[in-house]
Short mmCIF file of C-alpha atoms in Angstrom, two decimals:
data_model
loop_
_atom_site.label_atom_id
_atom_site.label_comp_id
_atom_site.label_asym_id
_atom_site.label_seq_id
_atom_site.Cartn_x
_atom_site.Cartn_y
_atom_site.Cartn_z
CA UNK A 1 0.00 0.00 0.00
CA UNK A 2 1.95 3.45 -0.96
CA UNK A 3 -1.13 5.87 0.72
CA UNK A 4 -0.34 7.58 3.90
CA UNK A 5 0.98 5.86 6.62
CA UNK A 6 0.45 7.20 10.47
CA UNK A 7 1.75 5.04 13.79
CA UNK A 8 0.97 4.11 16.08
CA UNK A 9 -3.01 3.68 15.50
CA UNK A 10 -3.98 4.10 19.10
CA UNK A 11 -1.91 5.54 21.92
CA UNK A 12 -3.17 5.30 25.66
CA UNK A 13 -1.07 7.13 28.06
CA UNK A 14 -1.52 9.42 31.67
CA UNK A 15 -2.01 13.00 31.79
CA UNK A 16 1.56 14.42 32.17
CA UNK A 17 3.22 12.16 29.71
CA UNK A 18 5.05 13.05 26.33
CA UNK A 19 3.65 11.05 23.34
CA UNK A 20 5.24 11.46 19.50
CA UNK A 21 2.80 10.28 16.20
CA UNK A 22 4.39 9.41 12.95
CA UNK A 23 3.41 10.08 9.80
CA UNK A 24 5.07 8.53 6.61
CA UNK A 25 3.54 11.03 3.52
CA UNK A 26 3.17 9.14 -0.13
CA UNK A 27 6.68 9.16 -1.33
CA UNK A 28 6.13 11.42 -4.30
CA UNK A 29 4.69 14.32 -2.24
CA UNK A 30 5.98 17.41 -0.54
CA UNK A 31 3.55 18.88 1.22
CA UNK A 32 2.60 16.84 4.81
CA UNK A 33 -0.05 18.30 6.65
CA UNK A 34 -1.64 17.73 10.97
CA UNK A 35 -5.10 17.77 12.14
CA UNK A 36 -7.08 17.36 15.12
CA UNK A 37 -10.27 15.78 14.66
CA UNK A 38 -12.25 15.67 18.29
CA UNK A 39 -15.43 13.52 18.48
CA UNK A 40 -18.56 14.86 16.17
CA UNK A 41 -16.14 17.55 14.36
CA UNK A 42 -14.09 17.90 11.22
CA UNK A 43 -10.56 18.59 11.42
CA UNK A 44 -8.82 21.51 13.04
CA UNK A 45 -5.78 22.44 10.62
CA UNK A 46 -2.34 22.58 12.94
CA UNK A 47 0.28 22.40 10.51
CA UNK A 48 1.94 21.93 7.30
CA UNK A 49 5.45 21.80 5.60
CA UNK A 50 6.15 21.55 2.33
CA UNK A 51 9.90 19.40 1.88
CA UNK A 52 11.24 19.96 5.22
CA UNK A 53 10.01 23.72 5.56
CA UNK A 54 7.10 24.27 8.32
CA UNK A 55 5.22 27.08 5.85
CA UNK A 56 2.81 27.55 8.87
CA UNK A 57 2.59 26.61 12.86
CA UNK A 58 0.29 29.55 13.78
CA UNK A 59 -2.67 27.28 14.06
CA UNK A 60 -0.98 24.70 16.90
CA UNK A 61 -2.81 24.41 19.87
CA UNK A 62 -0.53 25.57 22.50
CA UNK A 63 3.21 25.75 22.61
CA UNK A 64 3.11 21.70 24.31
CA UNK A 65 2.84 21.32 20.10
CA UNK A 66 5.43 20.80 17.69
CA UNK A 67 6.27 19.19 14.83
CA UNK A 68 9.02 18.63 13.00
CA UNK A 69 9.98 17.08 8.97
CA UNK A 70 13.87 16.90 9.50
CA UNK A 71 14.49 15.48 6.07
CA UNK A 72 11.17 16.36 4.18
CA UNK A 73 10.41 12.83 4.08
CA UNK A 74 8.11 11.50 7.36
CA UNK A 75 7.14 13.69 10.01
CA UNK A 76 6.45 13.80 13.85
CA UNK A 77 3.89 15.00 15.65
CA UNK A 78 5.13 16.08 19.40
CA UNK A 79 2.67 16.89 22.32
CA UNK A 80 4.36 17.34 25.55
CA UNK A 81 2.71 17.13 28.93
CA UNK A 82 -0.26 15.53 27.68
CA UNK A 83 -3.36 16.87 29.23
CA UNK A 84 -7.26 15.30 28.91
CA UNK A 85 -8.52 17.83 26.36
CA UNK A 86 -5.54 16.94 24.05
CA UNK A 87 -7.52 13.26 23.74
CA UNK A 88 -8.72 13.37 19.90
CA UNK A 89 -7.80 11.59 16.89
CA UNK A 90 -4.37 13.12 14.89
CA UNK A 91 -4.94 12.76 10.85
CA UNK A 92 -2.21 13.35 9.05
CA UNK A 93 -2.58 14.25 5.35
CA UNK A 94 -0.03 14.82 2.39
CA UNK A 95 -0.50 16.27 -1.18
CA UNK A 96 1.82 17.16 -4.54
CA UNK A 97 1.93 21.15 -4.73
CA UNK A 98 3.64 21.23 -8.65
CA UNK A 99 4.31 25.25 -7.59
CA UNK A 100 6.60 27.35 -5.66
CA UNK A 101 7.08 26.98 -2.04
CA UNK A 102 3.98 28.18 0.06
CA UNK A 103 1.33 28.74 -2.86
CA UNK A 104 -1.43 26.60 -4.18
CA UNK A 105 -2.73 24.51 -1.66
CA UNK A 106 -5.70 23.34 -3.89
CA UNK A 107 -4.42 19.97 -5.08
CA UNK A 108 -6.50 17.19 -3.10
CA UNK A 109 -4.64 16.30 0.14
CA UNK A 110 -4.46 12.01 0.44
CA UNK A 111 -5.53 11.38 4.38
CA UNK A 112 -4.02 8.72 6.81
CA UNK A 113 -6.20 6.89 8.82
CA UNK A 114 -5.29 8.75 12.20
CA UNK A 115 -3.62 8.14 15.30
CA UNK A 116 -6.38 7.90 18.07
CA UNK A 117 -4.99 9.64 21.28
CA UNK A 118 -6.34 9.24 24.54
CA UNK A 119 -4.94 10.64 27.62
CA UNK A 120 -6.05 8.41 31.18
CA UNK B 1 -10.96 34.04 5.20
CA UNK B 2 -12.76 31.22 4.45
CA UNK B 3 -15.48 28.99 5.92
CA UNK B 4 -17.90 26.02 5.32
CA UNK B 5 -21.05 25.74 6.72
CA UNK B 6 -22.73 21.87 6.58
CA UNK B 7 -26.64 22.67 6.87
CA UNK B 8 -27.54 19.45 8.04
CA UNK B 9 -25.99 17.44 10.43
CA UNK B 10 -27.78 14.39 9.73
CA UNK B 11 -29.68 12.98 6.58
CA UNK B 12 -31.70 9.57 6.49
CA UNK B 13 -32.56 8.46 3.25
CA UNK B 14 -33.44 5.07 1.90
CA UNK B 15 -31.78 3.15 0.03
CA UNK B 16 -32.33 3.22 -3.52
CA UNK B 17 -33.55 7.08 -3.06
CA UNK B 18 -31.49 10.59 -4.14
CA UNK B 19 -29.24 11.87 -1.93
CA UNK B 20 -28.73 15.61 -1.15
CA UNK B 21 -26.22 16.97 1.41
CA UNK B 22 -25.71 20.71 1.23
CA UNK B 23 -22.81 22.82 1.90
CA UNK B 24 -22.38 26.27 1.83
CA UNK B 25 -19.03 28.31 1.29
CA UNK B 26 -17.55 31.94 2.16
CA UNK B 27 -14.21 32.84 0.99
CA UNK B 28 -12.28 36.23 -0.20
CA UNK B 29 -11.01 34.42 -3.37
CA UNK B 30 -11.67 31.94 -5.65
CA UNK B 31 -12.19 28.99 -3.81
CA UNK B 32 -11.13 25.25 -4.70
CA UNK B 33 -13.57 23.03 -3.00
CA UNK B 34 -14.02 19.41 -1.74
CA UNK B 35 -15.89 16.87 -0.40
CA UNK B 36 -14.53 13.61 1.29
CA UNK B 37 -16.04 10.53 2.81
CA UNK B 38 -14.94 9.65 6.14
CA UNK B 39 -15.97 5.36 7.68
CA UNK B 40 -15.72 4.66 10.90
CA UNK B 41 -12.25 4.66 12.56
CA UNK B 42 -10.80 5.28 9.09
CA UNK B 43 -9.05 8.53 7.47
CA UNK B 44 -10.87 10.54 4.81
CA UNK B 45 -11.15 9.98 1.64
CA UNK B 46 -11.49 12.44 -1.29
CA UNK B 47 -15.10 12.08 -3.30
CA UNK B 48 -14.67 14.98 -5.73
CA UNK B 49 -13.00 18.51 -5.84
CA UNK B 50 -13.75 21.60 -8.03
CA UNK B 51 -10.87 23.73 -8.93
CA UNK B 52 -12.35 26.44 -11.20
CA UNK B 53 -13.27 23.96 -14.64
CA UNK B 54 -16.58 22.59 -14.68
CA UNK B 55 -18.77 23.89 -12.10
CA UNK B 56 -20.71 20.19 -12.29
CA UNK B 57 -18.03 18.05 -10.85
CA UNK B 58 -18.30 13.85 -11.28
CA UNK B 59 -16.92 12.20 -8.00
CA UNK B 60 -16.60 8.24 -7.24
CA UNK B 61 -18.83 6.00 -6.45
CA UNK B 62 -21.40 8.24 -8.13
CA UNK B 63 -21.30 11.08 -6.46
CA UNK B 64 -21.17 14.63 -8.02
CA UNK B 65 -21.65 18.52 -6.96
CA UNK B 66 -22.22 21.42 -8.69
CA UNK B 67 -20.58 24.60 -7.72
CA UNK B 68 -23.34 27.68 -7.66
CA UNK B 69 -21.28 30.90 -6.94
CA UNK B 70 -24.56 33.28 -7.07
CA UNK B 71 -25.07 30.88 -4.09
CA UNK B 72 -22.27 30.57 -3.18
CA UNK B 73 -23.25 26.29 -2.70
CA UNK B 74 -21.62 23.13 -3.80
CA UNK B 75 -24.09 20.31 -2.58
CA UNK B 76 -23.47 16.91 -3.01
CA UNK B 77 -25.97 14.52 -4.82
CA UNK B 78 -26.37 10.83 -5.62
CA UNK B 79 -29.21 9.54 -7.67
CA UNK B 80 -29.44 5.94 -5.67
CA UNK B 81 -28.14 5.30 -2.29
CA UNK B 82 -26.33 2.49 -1.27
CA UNK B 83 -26.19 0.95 2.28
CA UNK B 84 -22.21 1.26 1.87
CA UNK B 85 -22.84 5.23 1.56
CA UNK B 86 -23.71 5.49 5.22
CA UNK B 87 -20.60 7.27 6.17
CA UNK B 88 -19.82 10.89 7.69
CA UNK B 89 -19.02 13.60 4.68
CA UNK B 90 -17.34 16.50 4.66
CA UNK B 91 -17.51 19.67 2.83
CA UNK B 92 -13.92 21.60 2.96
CA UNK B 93 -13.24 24.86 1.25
CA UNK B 94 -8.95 25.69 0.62
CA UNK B 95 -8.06 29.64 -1.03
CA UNK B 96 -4.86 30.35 -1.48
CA UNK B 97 -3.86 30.55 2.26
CA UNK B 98 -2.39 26.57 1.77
CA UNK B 99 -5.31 25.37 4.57
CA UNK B 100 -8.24 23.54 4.19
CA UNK B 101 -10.95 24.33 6.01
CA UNK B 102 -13.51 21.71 7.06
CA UNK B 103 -17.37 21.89 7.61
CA UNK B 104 -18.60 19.75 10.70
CA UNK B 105 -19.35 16.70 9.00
CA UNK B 106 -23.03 15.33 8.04
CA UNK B 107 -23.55 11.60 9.01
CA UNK B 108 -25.82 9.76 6.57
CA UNK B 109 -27.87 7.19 7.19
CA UNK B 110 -29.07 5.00 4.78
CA UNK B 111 -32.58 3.12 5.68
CA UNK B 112 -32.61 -0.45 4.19
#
């Protein structure tokens, strides 16, 4: 299968604790974007880089966020001292932008299927 | 900026009946739009886009949406339901700002 690849698929761990998602984009793309999707919601844009540039970080939640795309290739998704409300599931999305760094964004973005995040 | 607004946040239809789920759209520019499909526990999944072509836009699975700027809609139809349609969808709106924004989902039903 050569979609988008996102591990672990569930993660169960106590308030206070650091957890890390991966993401592993389709090979051929350069853009690799996060979302938060909480229960009866869409998804709440964090992130995005395109190669190993992070275009735009405005949009995560709280500075416990980061992510990072150290070789434009897969990408982590940090949260540190874990807290209930950060419970959600963490899509992770990637897409082929044919233009110059940080325009487009309208080619269709190809969707993991999440990392499910819940915090005891 | 730009926003979605999903006007129902449930449908029930039957299966074999027409499907409509509406979505309406603000942005400052000229907006590419999307729906995608999202089943249980899974990612989404991209149904159909519109990019600025054809303002009547052929998805998969049968699916298709027509982009009304006057109205400033792009509703989703499908002649015949299936029972594998029964699915959450999502109407997301992305202009020029490299972000997709998402509407709040409509869960289908489909009535056997």
């Amino acid at each position: 299968d050569t979609g988008v690849s996102q591990d672990p698929r569930h993660k169960i761990t106590k308030r206070g604790q650091n957890v890390t998602f991966r993401c592993d984009p389709i090979s051929e793309h350069n853009r690799l974007y996060w979302y938060r999707q909480t229960l009866g919601q869409g998804p709440e844009f964090l992130t995005y880089f395109q190669n190993e540039a992070q275009l735009e970080k405005s949009r995560l939640l709280s500075d416990r966020f980061s992510a990072e795309r150290p070789k434009g290739s897969f990408s982590t998704l940090e949260i540190q001292r874990t807290e209930q409300g950060d419970s959600a599931m963490y899509l992770c999305a990637s897409s082929l932008e044919l233009g110059a760094i940080g325009t487009g964004g309208n080619q269709p973005q190809h969707f993991g299927d999440g990392t499910r995040l819940s915090i005891l | 900026a730009q926003s979605v607004t999903q006007l129902d946040s449930h449908v029930s239809v039957s299966e074999g009946t027409p499907v409509l789920l509406r979505c309406n759209y603000s942005s400052s520019y000229s907006p590419s739009l999307f729906w995608y499909v999202q089943h249980p526990n899974k990612g989404l999944q991209l149904l159909l886009k519109y990019t600025s072509a054809a303002t009547l836009v052929k998805g998969i699975n049968g699916f298709e949406a027509e982009f009304k700027k006057s109205e400033t809609s792009f509703h989703l139809t499908k002649p015949s339901a299936h029972m594998s349609d029964a699915a959450e969808y999502f109407c997301v709106v992305s202009a020029r700002g490299n972000q997709f924004y998402f509407g709040t989902g409509t869960s289908l039903t489909v009535i056997p």
